[in-house]
PDB file of C-alpha atoms in Angstrom:
ATOM      1  CA  MET A   1      -6.467 -25.187  -4.458  1.00  0.00           C
ATOM      2  CA  THR A   2      -6.505 -25.319  -8.211  1.00  0.00           C
ATOM      3  CA  GLN A   3      -6.074 -21.864  -9.854  1.00  0.00           C
ATOM      4  CA  ALA A   4      -8.802 -21.521 -12.577  1.00  0.00           C
ATOM      5  CA  ARG A   5      -9.274 -17.826 -12.172  1.00  0.00           C
ATOM      6  CA  PRO A   6      -6.808 -14.763 -11.727  1.00  0.00           C
ATOM      7  CA  LEU A   7      -4.969 -15.034  -8.313  1.00  0.00           C
ATOM      8  CA  SER A   8      -4.349 -11.863  -6.379  1.00  0.00           C
ATOM      9  CA  LEU A   9      -2.261 -11.644  -3.200  1.00  0.00           C
ATOM     10  CA  ILE A  10      -2.929  -8.991  -0.886  1.00  0.00           C
ATOM     11  CA  THR A  11      -0.524  -7.958   1.999  1.00  0.00           C
ATOM     12  CA  GLY A  12      -1.963  -6.276   4.900  1.00  0.00           C
ATOM     13  CA  ALA A  13      -5.469  -7.659   3.993  1.00  0.00           C
ATOM     14  CA  SER A  14      -7.001  -7.756   7.470  1.00  0.00           C
ATOM     15  CA  ALA A  15      -8.287  -4.299   7.300  1.00  0.00           C
ATOM     16  CA  GLY A  16      -8.581  -0.916   5.649  1.00  0.00           C
ATOM     17  CA  ILE A  17      -7.362  -0.468   2.289  1.00  0.00           C
ATOM     18  CA  GLY A  18      -6.100  -4.312   2.272  1.00  0.00           C
ATOM     19  CA  ALA A  19      -9.566  -5.559   3.098  1.00  0.00           C
ATOM     20  CA  ALA A  20     -10.935  -3.062   0.522  1.00  0.00           C
ATOM     21  CA  PHE A  21      -8.821  -4.515  -2.236  1.00  0.00           C
ATOM     22  CA  ALA A  22      -9.984  -7.967  -1.118  1.00  0.00           C
ATOM     23  CA  HIS A  23     -13.539  -7.382  -1.595  1.00  0.00           C
ATOM     24  CA  ALA A  24     -13.131  -5.500  -4.934  1.00  0.00           C
ATOM     25  CA  LEU A  25     -11.004  -8.164  -6.406  1.00  0.00           C
ATOM     26  CA  ALA A  26     -13.378 -10.955  -5.176  1.00  0.00           C
ATOM     27  CA  THR A  27     -16.279  -8.960  -6.834  1.00  0.00           C
ATOM     28  CA  ARG A  28     -14.171  -9.246 -10.150  1.00  0.00           C
ATOM     29  CA  GLY A  29     -13.816 -13.093  -9.806  1.00  0.00           C
ATOM     30  CA  HIS A  30     -10.345 -13.237  -8.596  1.00  0.00           C
ATOM     31  CA  ASP A  31      -9.128 -15.985  -6.111  1.00  0.00           C
ATOM     32  CA  LEU A  32      -7.395 -14.585  -3.145  1.00  0.00           C
ATOM     33  CA  VAL A  33      -4.497 -15.133  -1.008  1.00  0.00           C
ATOM     34  CA  LEU A  34      -4.701 -12.782   1.992  1.00  0.00           C
ATOM     35  CA  THR A  35      -1.737 -12.212   4.355  1.00  0.00           C
ATOM     36  CA  ALA A  36      -1.254 -10.196   7.566  1.00  0.00           C
ATOM     37  CA  ARG A  37      -0.202 -10.834  11.024  1.00  0.00           C
ATOM     38  CA  ARG A  38      -3.875 -11.034  12.439  1.00  0.00           C
ATOM     39  CA  THR A  39      -4.879 -14.739  11.871  1.00  0.00           C
ATOM     40  CA  ASP A  40      -8.359 -14.430  13.151  1.00  0.00           C
ATOM     41  CA  ARG A  41      -9.429 -11.388  11.180  1.00  0.00           C
ATOM     42  CA  LEU A  42      -7.745 -13.112   7.973  1.00  0.00           C
ATOM     43  CA  ASP A  43      -9.755 -16.426   8.439  1.00  0.00           C
ATOM     44  CA  ALA A  44     -12.830 -14.740   8.953  1.00  0.00           C
ATOM     45  CA  LEU A  45     -12.346 -12.458   5.829  1.00  0.00           C
ATOM     46  CA  ALA A  46     -11.362 -15.301   3.487  1.00  0.00           C
ATOM     47  CA  GLN A  47     -14.324 -17.453   4.622  1.00  0.00           C
ATOM     48  CA  GLU A  48     -16.698 -14.234   4.022  1.00  0.00           C
ATOM     49  CA  LEU A  49     -15.431 -13.571   0.532  1.00  0.00           C
ATOM     50  CA  SER A  50     -15.323 -17.379  -0.725  1.00  0.00           C
ATOM     51  CA  HIS A  51     -18.933 -17.745   0.535  1.00  0.00           C
ATOM     52  CA  GLN A  52     -20.101 -14.334  -1.069  1.00  0.00           C
ATOM     53  CA  HIS A  53     -18.595 -14.664  -4.440  1.00  0.00           C
ATOM     54  CA  GLY A  54     -17.880 -18.318  -5.224  1.00  0.00           C
ATOM     55  CA  ILE A  55     -14.175 -17.947  -5.409  1.00  0.00           C
ATOM     56  CA  HIS A  56     -11.604 -19.459  -3.385  1.00  0.00           C
ATOM     57  CA  ALA A  57      -9.757 -17.166  -0.707  1.00  0.00           C
ATOM     58  CA  THR A  58      -7.187 -18.513   1.491  1.00  0.00           C
ATOM     59  CA  ALA A  59      -5.337 -16.848   4.579  1.00  0.00           C
ATOM     60  CA  ILE A  60      -1.748 -17.044   5.267  1.00  0.00           C
ATOM     61  CA  THR A  61      -0.280 -15.594   8.237  1.00  0.00           C
ATOM     62  CA  CYS A  62       2.791 -13.527   7.544  1.00  0.00           C
ATOM     63  CA  ASP A  63       4.909 -11.192   9.365  1.00  0.00           C
ATOM     64  CA  LEU A  64       6.856  -9.112   6.647  1.00  0.00           C
ATOM     65  CA  ALA A  65       9.051  -7.593   9.414  1.00  0.00           C
ATOM     66  CA  ASP A  66      10.633 -11.085   9.538  1.00  0.00           C
ATOM     67  CA  PRO A  67      13.595 -10.907   7.076  1.00  0.00           C
ATOM     68  CA  ASP A  68      12.629 -14.411   5.720  1.00  0.00           C
ATOM     69  CA  GLY A  69       8.795 -13.511   5.569  1.00  0.00           C
ATOM     70  CA  ALA A  70       8.564 -12.406   1.755  1.00  0.00           C
ATOM     71  CA  GLU A  71      10.707 -15.625   0.798  1.00  0.00           C
ATOM     72  CA  GLN A  72       8.683 -17.982   2.863  1.00  0.00           C
ATOM     73  CA  LEU A  73       5.408 -16.603   1.688  1.00  0.00           C
ATOM     74  CA  CYS A  74       6.388 -17.108  -2.022  1.00  0.00           C
ATOM     75  CA  ALA A  75       7.669 -20.756  -1.211  1.00  0.00           C
ATOM     76  CA  THR A  76       4.409 -21.383   0.259  1.00  0.00           C
ATOM     77  CA  LEU A  77       2.634 -20.268  -2.999  1.00  0.00           C
ATOM     78  CA  ALA A  78       4.875 -22.274  -5.197  1.00  0.00           C
ATOM     79  CA  ALA A  79       4.290 -25.524  -3.078  1.00  0.00           C
ATOM     80  CA  ARG A  80       0.742 -25.301  -3.673  1.00  0.00           C
ATOM     81  CA  GLY A  81       1.300 -24.666  -7.454  1.00  0.00           C
ATOM     82  CA  LEU A  82       0.061 -21.157  -7.636  1.00  0.00           C
ATOM     83  CA  HIS A  83       1.082 -18.204  -9.555  1.00  0.00           C
ATOM     84  CA  VAL A  84       0.277 -14.553  -8.623  1.00  0.00           C
ATOM     85  CA  ASP A  85      -1.236 -12.527 -11.346  1.00  0.00           C
ATOM     86  CA  TRP A  86      -2.071  -9.306  -9.153  1.00  0.00           C
ATOM     87  CA  LEU A  87       0.295  -8.266  -6.474  1.00  0.00           C
ATOM     88  CA  ILE A  88      -1.177  -5.866  -4.072  1.00  0.00           C
ATOM     89  CA  ASN A  89       1.628  -4.469  -1.725  1.00  0.00           C
ATOM     90  CA  ASN A  90      -0.292  -2.982   0.907  1.00  0.00           C
ATOM     91  CA  ALA A  91       0.888  -3.770   4.471  1.00  0.00           C
ATOM     92  CA  GLY A  92       2.140  -0.850   6.231  1.00  0.00           C
ATOM     93  CA  TYR A  93       1.814   1.301   9.367  1.00  0.00           C
ATOM     94  CA  GLY A  94       3.470   4.560  10.793  1.00  0.00           C
ATOM     95  CA  VAL A  95       5.858   5.158  13.551  1.00  0.00           C
ATOM     96  CA  PRO A  96       4.850   8.146  15.588  1.00  0.00           C
ATOM     97  CA  GLY A  97       7.406  10.490  17.395  1.00  0.00           C
ATOM     98  CA  ARG A  98      10.763  11.835  16.637  1.00  0.00           C
ATOM     99  CA  PHE A  99      13.246   9.772  14.880  1.00  0.00           C
ATOM    100  CA  ASP A 100      15.792   9.333  17.733  1.00  0.00           C
ATOM    101  CA  GLN A 101      12.894   8.485  20.244  1.00  0.00           C
ATOM    102  CA  ASN A 102      12.357   4.869  18.874  1.00  0.00           C
ATOM    103  CA  ASP A 103      14.892   1.964  18.987  1.00  0.00           C
ATOM    104  CA  TRP A 104      16.487   1.158  15.939  1.00  0.00           C
ATOM    105  CA  GLN A 105      14.744  -2.286  15.880  1.00  0.00           C
ATOM    106  CA  VAL A 106      11.405  -0.423  15.331  1.00  0.00           C
ATOM    107  CA  HIS A 107      12.778   1.501  12.384  1.00  0.00           C
ATOM    108  CA  ALA A 108      14.399  -1.631  10.849  1.00  0.00           C
ATOM    109  CA  ASP A 109      10.932  -3.460  11.175  1.00  0.00           C
ATOM    110  CA  PHE A 110       9.299  -0.770   9.603  1.00  0.00           C
ATOM    111  CA  LEU A 111      11.694  -0.693   6.715  1.00  0.00           C
ATOM    112  CA  ARG A 112      11.448  -4.361   6.258  1.00  0.00           C
ATOM    113  CA  VAL A 113       7.394  -4.044   6.079  1.00  0.00           C
ATOM    114  CA  LEU A 114       7.146  -0.975   3.791  1.00  0.00           C
ATOM    115  CA  VAL A 115      10.378  -1.165   1.719  1.00  0.00           C
ATOM    116  CA  THR A 116      12.229  -4.367   1.710  1.00  0.00           C
ATOM    117  CA  ALA A 117       9.389  -6.684   1.678  1.00  0.00           C
ATOM    118  CA  PRO A 118       7.303  -5.164  -1.069  1.00  0.00           C
ATOM    119  CA  THR A 119      10.414  -4.917  -3.188  1.00  0.00           C
ATOM    120  CA  GLU A 120      11.259  -8.509  -2.601  1.00  0.00           C
ATOM    121  CA  LEU A 121       7.692  -9.864  -3.417  1.00  0.00           C
ATOM    122  CA  ALA A 122       7.739  -7.682  -6.640  1.00  0.00           C
ATOM    123  CA  TRP A 123      11.328  -9.411  -7.490  1.00  0.00           C
ATOM    124  CA  ARG A 124      10.233 -12.870  -6.686  1.00  0.00           C
ATOM    125  CA  LEU A 125       6.809 -12.783  -8.584  1.00  0.00           C
ATOM    126  CA  ILE A 126       7.394 -10.486 -11.628  1.00  0.00           C
ATOM    127  CA  GLY A 127       9.366 -13.150 -13.511  1.00  0.00           C
ATOM    128  CA  GLY A 128       6.324 -15.466 -13.710  1.00  0.00           C
ATOM    129  CA  MET A 129       4.158 -12.301 -14.572  1.00  0.00           C
ATOM    130  CA  ARG A 130       6.454 -11.730 -17.529  1.00  0.00           C
ATOM    131  CA  GLU A 131       6.729 -15.285 -18.760  1.00  0.00           C
ATOM    132  CA  ARG A 132       2.911 -15.345 -18.845  1.00  0.00           C
ATOM    133  CA  ARG A 133       2.791 -11.699 -20.294  1.00  0.00           C
ATOM    134  CA  TYR A 134       0.271 -10.531 -17.884  1.00  0.00           C
ATOM    135  CA  GLY A 135       0.489  -9.188 -14.330  1.00  0.00           C
ATOM    136  CA  ARG A 136      -0.694  -6.378 -12.137  1.00  0.00           C
ATOM    137  CA  ILE A 137       1.382  -4.728  -9.132  1.00  0.00           C
ATOM    138  CA  VAL A 138      -0.067  -2.157  -6.941  1.00  0.00           C
ATOM    139  CA  ASN A 139       2.370  -0.798  -4.406  1.00  0.00           C
ATOM    140  CA  VAL A 140       0.111   1.239  -2.151  1.00  0.00           C
ATOM    141  CA  ALA A 141       2.117   4.615  -1.544  1.00  0.00           C
ATOM    142  CA  SER A 142       0.813   7.838  -0.239  1.00  0.00           C
ATOM    143  CA  LEU A 143       0.242  11.376  -1.170  1.00  0.00           C
ATOM    144  CA  ALA A 144       3.088  11.863   1.497  1.00  0.00           C
ATOM    145  CA  GLY A 145       5.395  10.588  -1.088  1.00  0.00           C
ATOM    146  CA  HIS A 146       4.723  13.554  -3.119  1.00  0.00           C
ATOM    147  CA  VAL A 147       5.074  16.537  -0.635  1.00  0.00           C
ATOM    148  CA  PRO A 148       7.931  17.745   1.623  1.00  0.00           C
ATOM    149  CA  GLY A 149       8.950  15.480   4.691  1.00  0.00           C
ATOM    150  CA  THR A 150       7.466  16.400   8.051  1.00  0.00           C
ATOM    151  CA  ALA A 151       8.588  16.051  11.687  1.00  0.00           C
ATOM    152  CA  GLY A 152       7.399  13.043  13.173  1.00  0.00           C
ATOM    153  CA  HIS A 153       6.543   9.762  11.552  1.00  0.00           C
ATOM    154  CA  THR A 154      10.131  10.306  10.090  1.00  0.00           C
ATOM    155  CA  LEU A 155      10.482   7.520   7.603  1.00  0.00           C
ATOM    156  CA  TYR A 156       7.121   7.271   6.239  1.00  0.00           C
ATOM    157  CA  ALA A 157       7.194   9.871   3.489  1.00  0.00           C
ATOM    158  CA  ALA A 158      10.468   8.644   2.518  1.00  0.00           C
ATOM    159  CA  SER A 159       9.391   4.989   2.142  1.00  0.00           C
ATOM    160  CA  LYS A 160       6.247   6.102   0.050  1.00  0.00           C
ATOM    161  CA  ALA A 161       8.622   8.327  -2.010  1.00  0.00           C
ATOM    162  CA  TYR A 162      10.810   5.195  -2.831  1.00  0.00           C
ATOM    163  CA  MET A 163       7.483   3.076  -3.716  1.00  0.00           C
ATOM    164  CA  ILE A 164       6.654   5.793  -6.162  1.00  0.00           C
ATOM    165  CA  LYS A 165       9.953   5.921  -8.007  1.00  0.00           C
ATOM    166  CA  PHE A 166      10.151   2.180  -7.735  1.00  0.00           C
ATOM    167  CA  SER A 167       6.922   1.663  -9.375  1.00  0.00           C
ATOM    168  CA  GLN A 168       7.638   3.872 -12.230  1.00  0.00           C
ATOM    169  CA  SER A 169      10.791   1.942 -13.218  1.00  0.00           C
ATOM    170  CA  LEU A 170       8.885  -1.326 -12.876  1.00  0.00           C
ATOM    171  CA  ALA A 171       6.154   0.248 -15.117  1.00  0.00           C
ATOM    172  CA  LEU A 172       8.876   1.256 -17.744  1.00  0.00           C
ATOM    173  CA  GLU A 173      10.695  -2.137 -17.749  1.00  0.00           C
ATOM    174  CA  ASN A 174       7.565  -4.332 -18.072  1.00  0.00           C
ATOM    175  CA  GLN A 175       4.763  -2.573 -19.729  1.00  0.00           C
ATOM    176  CA  HIS A 176       5.668  -3.936 -23.285  1.00  0.00           C
ATOM    177  CA  LEU A 177       5.008  -7.521 -21.585  1.00  0.00           C
ATOM    178  CA  GLY A 178       1.566  -6.922 -20.388  1.00  0.00           C
ATOM    179  CA  VAL A 179       2.715  -6.298 -16.657  1.00  0.00           C
ATOM    180  CA  HIS A 180       1.707  -3.052 -15.156  1.00  0.00           C
ATOM    181  CA  ALA A 181       2.922  -1.415 -11.999  1.00  0.00           C
ATOM    182  CA  CYS A 182       1.141   1.320 -10.361  1.00  0.00           C
ATOM    183  CA  ALA A 183       2.056   3.405  -7.196  1.00  0.00           C
ATOM    184  CA  LEU A 184      -1.383   4.049  -5.618  1.00  0.00           C
ATOM    185  CA  CYS A 185      -1.257   7.369  -3.556  1.00  0.00           C
ATOM    186  CA  PRO A 186      -4.097   8.103  -1.363  1.00  0.00           C
ATOM    187  CA  GLY A 187      -4.458  10.878   1.068  1.00  0.00           C
ATOM    188  CA  PHE A 188      -6.324  10.713   4.376  1.00  0.00           C
ATOM    189  CA  THR A 189      -8.278   7.397   4.200  1.00  0.00           C
ATOM    190  CA  ARG A 190     -10.965   6.177   6.550  1.00  0.00           C
ATOM    191  CA  SER A 191      -9.209   3.119   8.202  1.00  0.00           C
ATOM    192  CA  GLU A 192      -7.660   1.860  11.421  1.00  0.00           C
ATOM    193  CA  PHE A 193      -4.243   3.528  10.465  1.00  0.00           C
ATOM    194  CA  HIS A 194      -4.554   6.570  12.734  1.00  0.00           C
ATOM    195  CA  ASP A 195      -5.839   4.689  15.688  1.00  0.00           C
ATOM    196  CA  VAL A 196      -2.639   2.347  15.640  1.00  0.00           C
ATOM    197  CA  THR A 197      -0.439   5.504  15.318  1.00  0.00           C
ATOM    198  CA  GLY A 198      -2.356   7.269  18.077  1.00  0.00           C
ATOM    199  CA  THR A 199      -3.172  10.160  16.027  1.00  0.00           C
ATOM    200  CA  ARG A 200      -6.763   9.803  15.724  1.00  0.00           C
ATOM    201  CA  PRO A 201      -7.511  12.690  18.209  1.00  0.00           C
ATOM    202  CA  LEU A 202      -5.437  14.941  15.834  1.00  0.00           C
ATOM    203  CA  VAL A 203      -6.804  13.847  12.531  1.00  0.00           C
ATOM    204  CA  SER A 204     -10.477  13.695  13.558  1.00  0.00           C
ATOM    205  CA  LYS A 205     -10.440  17.539  13.632  1.00  0.00           C
ATOM    206  CA  MET A 206      -9.791  17.269   9.841  1.00  0.00           C
ATOM    207  CA  PRO A 207     -12.751  18.551   7.478  1.00  0.00           C
ATOM    208  CA  ASP A 208     -14.668  15.743   5.823  1.00  0.00           C
ATOM    209  CA  PHE A 209     -13.741  16.771   2.241  1.00  0.00           C
ATOM    210  CA  MET A 210     -10.220  15.854   3.005  1.00  0.00           C
ATOM    211  CA  TRP A 211     -11.242  12.024   3.653  1.00  0.00           C
ATOM    212  CA  GLN A 212     -11.892   8.998   1.206  1.00  0.00           C
ATOM    213  CA  ASP A 213     -13.355   5.725   2.053  1.00  0.00           C
ATOM    214  CA  ALA A 214     -10.980   2.955   1.410  1.00  0.00           C
ATOM    215  CA  SER A 215     -13.415   1.326  -1.194  1.00  0.00           C
ATOM    216  CA  ALA A 216     -13.117   4.440  -3.406  1.00  0.00           C
ATOM    217  CA  VAL A 217      -9.238   4.554  -3.191  1.00  0.00           C
ATOM    218  CA  VAL A 218      -9.406   1.018  -4.206  1.00  0.00           C
ATOM    219  CA  GLN A 219     -11.532   1.736  -7.154  1.00  0.00           C
ATOM    220  CA  GLU A 220      -9.379   4.206  -8.326  1.00  0.00           C
ATOM    221  CA  GLY A 221      -6.333   2.062  -7.900  1.00  0.00           C
ATOM    222  CA  ILE A 222      -7.880  -0.855  -9.927  1.00  0.00           C
ATOM    223  CA  GLU A 223      -8.688   1.325 -12.671  1.00  0.00           C
ATOM    224  CA  ALA A 224      -5.398   3.157 -12.758  1.00  0.00           C
ATOM    225  CA  VAL A 225      -3.236  -0.057 -12.899  1.00  0.00           C
ATOM    226  CA  GLU A 226      -5.680  -1.543 -15.618  1.00  0.00           C
ATOM    227  CA  ARG A 227      -4.973   1.646 -17.717  1.00  0.00           C
ATOM    228  CA  GLY A 228      -1.217   1.319 -17.093  1.00  0.00           C
ATOM    229  CA  ASP A 229      -0.853   4.399 -15.096  1.00  0.00           C
ATOM    230  CA  ALA A 230       2.660   4.168 -13.353  1.00  0.00           C
ATOM    231  CA  VAL A 231       1.362   6.724 -10.532  1.00  0.00           C
ATOM    232  CA  HIS A 232      -2.098   7.537  -9.308  1.00  0.00           C
ATOM    233  CA  VAL A 233      -3.090   9.965  -6.751  1.00  0.00           C
ATOM    234  CA  THR A 234      -6.561   9.460  -5.494  1.00  0.00           C
ATOM    235  CA  GLY A 235      -9.121  12.052  -5.218  1.00  0.00           C
ATOM    236  CA  ARG A 236      -9.532  15.537  -6.469  1.00  0.00           C
ATOM    237  CA  PHE A 237      -8.405  17.202  -3.436  1.00  0.00           C
ATOM    238  CA  ASN A 238      -5.103  15.109  -3.093  1.00  0.00           C
ATOM    239  CA  ARG A 239      -4.495  15.752  -6.642  1.00  0.00           C
ATOM    240  CA  ALA A 240      -4.747  19.447  -6.095  1.00  0.00           C
ATOM    241  CA  VAL A 241      -2.584  19.270  -3.038  1.00  0.00           C
ATOM    242  CA  LYS A 242       0.130  17.412  -5.098  1.00  0.00           C
ATOM    243  CA  GLY A 243      -0.133  20.055  -8.085  1.00  0.00           C
ATOM    244  CA  LEU A 244       0.112  23.006  -5.653  1.00  0.00           C
ATOM    245  CA  PHE A 245       3.130  21.856  -3.818  1.00  0.00           C
ATOM    246  CA  LYS A 246       4.842  20.993  -7.125  1.00  0.00           C
ATOM    247  CA  LEU A 247       4.478  24.514  -8.220  1.00  0.00           C
ATOM    248  CA  MET A 248       6.038  25.996  -4.742  1.00  0.00           C
ATOM    249  CA  PRO A 249       9.569  26.720  -4.390  1.00  0.00           C
ATOM    250  CA  ASP A 250      11.192  24.076  -2.300  1.00  0.00           C
ATOM    251  CA  ARG A 251      11.906  26.439   0.724  1.00  0.00           C
ATOM    252  CA  LEU A 252       8.271  27.635   0.935  1.00  0.00           C
ATOM    253  CA  ALA A 253       6.850  24.083   0.356  1.00  0.00           C
ATOM    254  CA  LEU A 254       8.828  22.927   3.281  1.00  0.00           C
ATOM    255  CA  LYS A 255       7.595  25.673   5.405  1.00  0.00           C
ATOM    256  CA  VAL A 256       3.896  25.140   4.387  1.00  0.00           C
ATOM    257  CA  SER A 257       4.277  21.566   5.114  1.00  0.00           C
ATOM    258  CA  ALA A 258       5.930  21.823   8.383  1.00  0.00           C
ATOM    259  CA  LYS A 259       3.015  24.150   9.386  1.00  0.00           C
ATOM    260  CA  GLN A 260       0.169  21.835   8.293  1.00  0.00           C
ATOM    261  CA  SER A 261       1.928  18.743   9.592  1.00  0.00           C
ATOM    262  CA  LYS A 262       1.132  19.729  13.196  1.00  0.00           C
ATOM    263  CA  ARG A 263      -2.433  19.054  12.452  1.00  0.00           C
ATOM    264  CA  TYR A 264      -2.031  15.340  11.863  1.00  0.00           C
ATOM    265  CA  ARG A 265       1.653  14.126  12.934  1.00  0.00           C
ATOM    266  CA  ALA A 266       2.884  13.364  16.363  1.00  0.00           C
ATOM    267  CA  HIS A 267       6.413  14.275  16.569  1.00  0.00           C
ATOM    268  CA  GLU A 268       7.143  14.607  20.339  1.00  0.00           C
TER     269      GLU A 268
END
């Protein structure tokens, strides 16, 4: 695999927002490295995009819950002589239920996938971007990182708030070298996320105007990181929600969040 085109590394690429990023960047002429735990889906997507767009897409199975996962992934890329121009830190999931109801290993794996691994991947890859004076890092965060935490899925909002602040600092440190970092913050997105967390029966009751398709989220994300935005909340409704909570006193915001979260969070 020789690198004649921009190369995008997408984590959690087998479905949802990750797969939508793969389609969108392949359309822009990027070669792709797709990673996730589901090899069959990755291979099928890589073959489909290579055939449709005349690019080179390769699948690398990787479990970012493994403490050595990010390092091994980057070592594989280096061994193939590949440098990453776009890093899409998308891999993620939710852990439903009350914090103490899950084993610590469940939480430890979650933190590796949603916090440690994306941070490590950025650290391992940004040096090359700075040297080449070009790079794009999209950290898929969430509207949840902008509003008060809720009961259930206890670490989810916290992890997304971290990614927002991390992206802001990365952007400030590197924008003068042509390296842009952006925290992409969608709200409810049509994907498998809620099926995996078991909250599909709850969220299916949410009105249609609160939802976005993954492709729309990705389009906004690409445009935002290209502009140099450090943070981008997708969709007018989600931006309105963020603005509303920002205006509320903390105590009121927490009460509102607690009441509304019962519509989409499983916490018992």
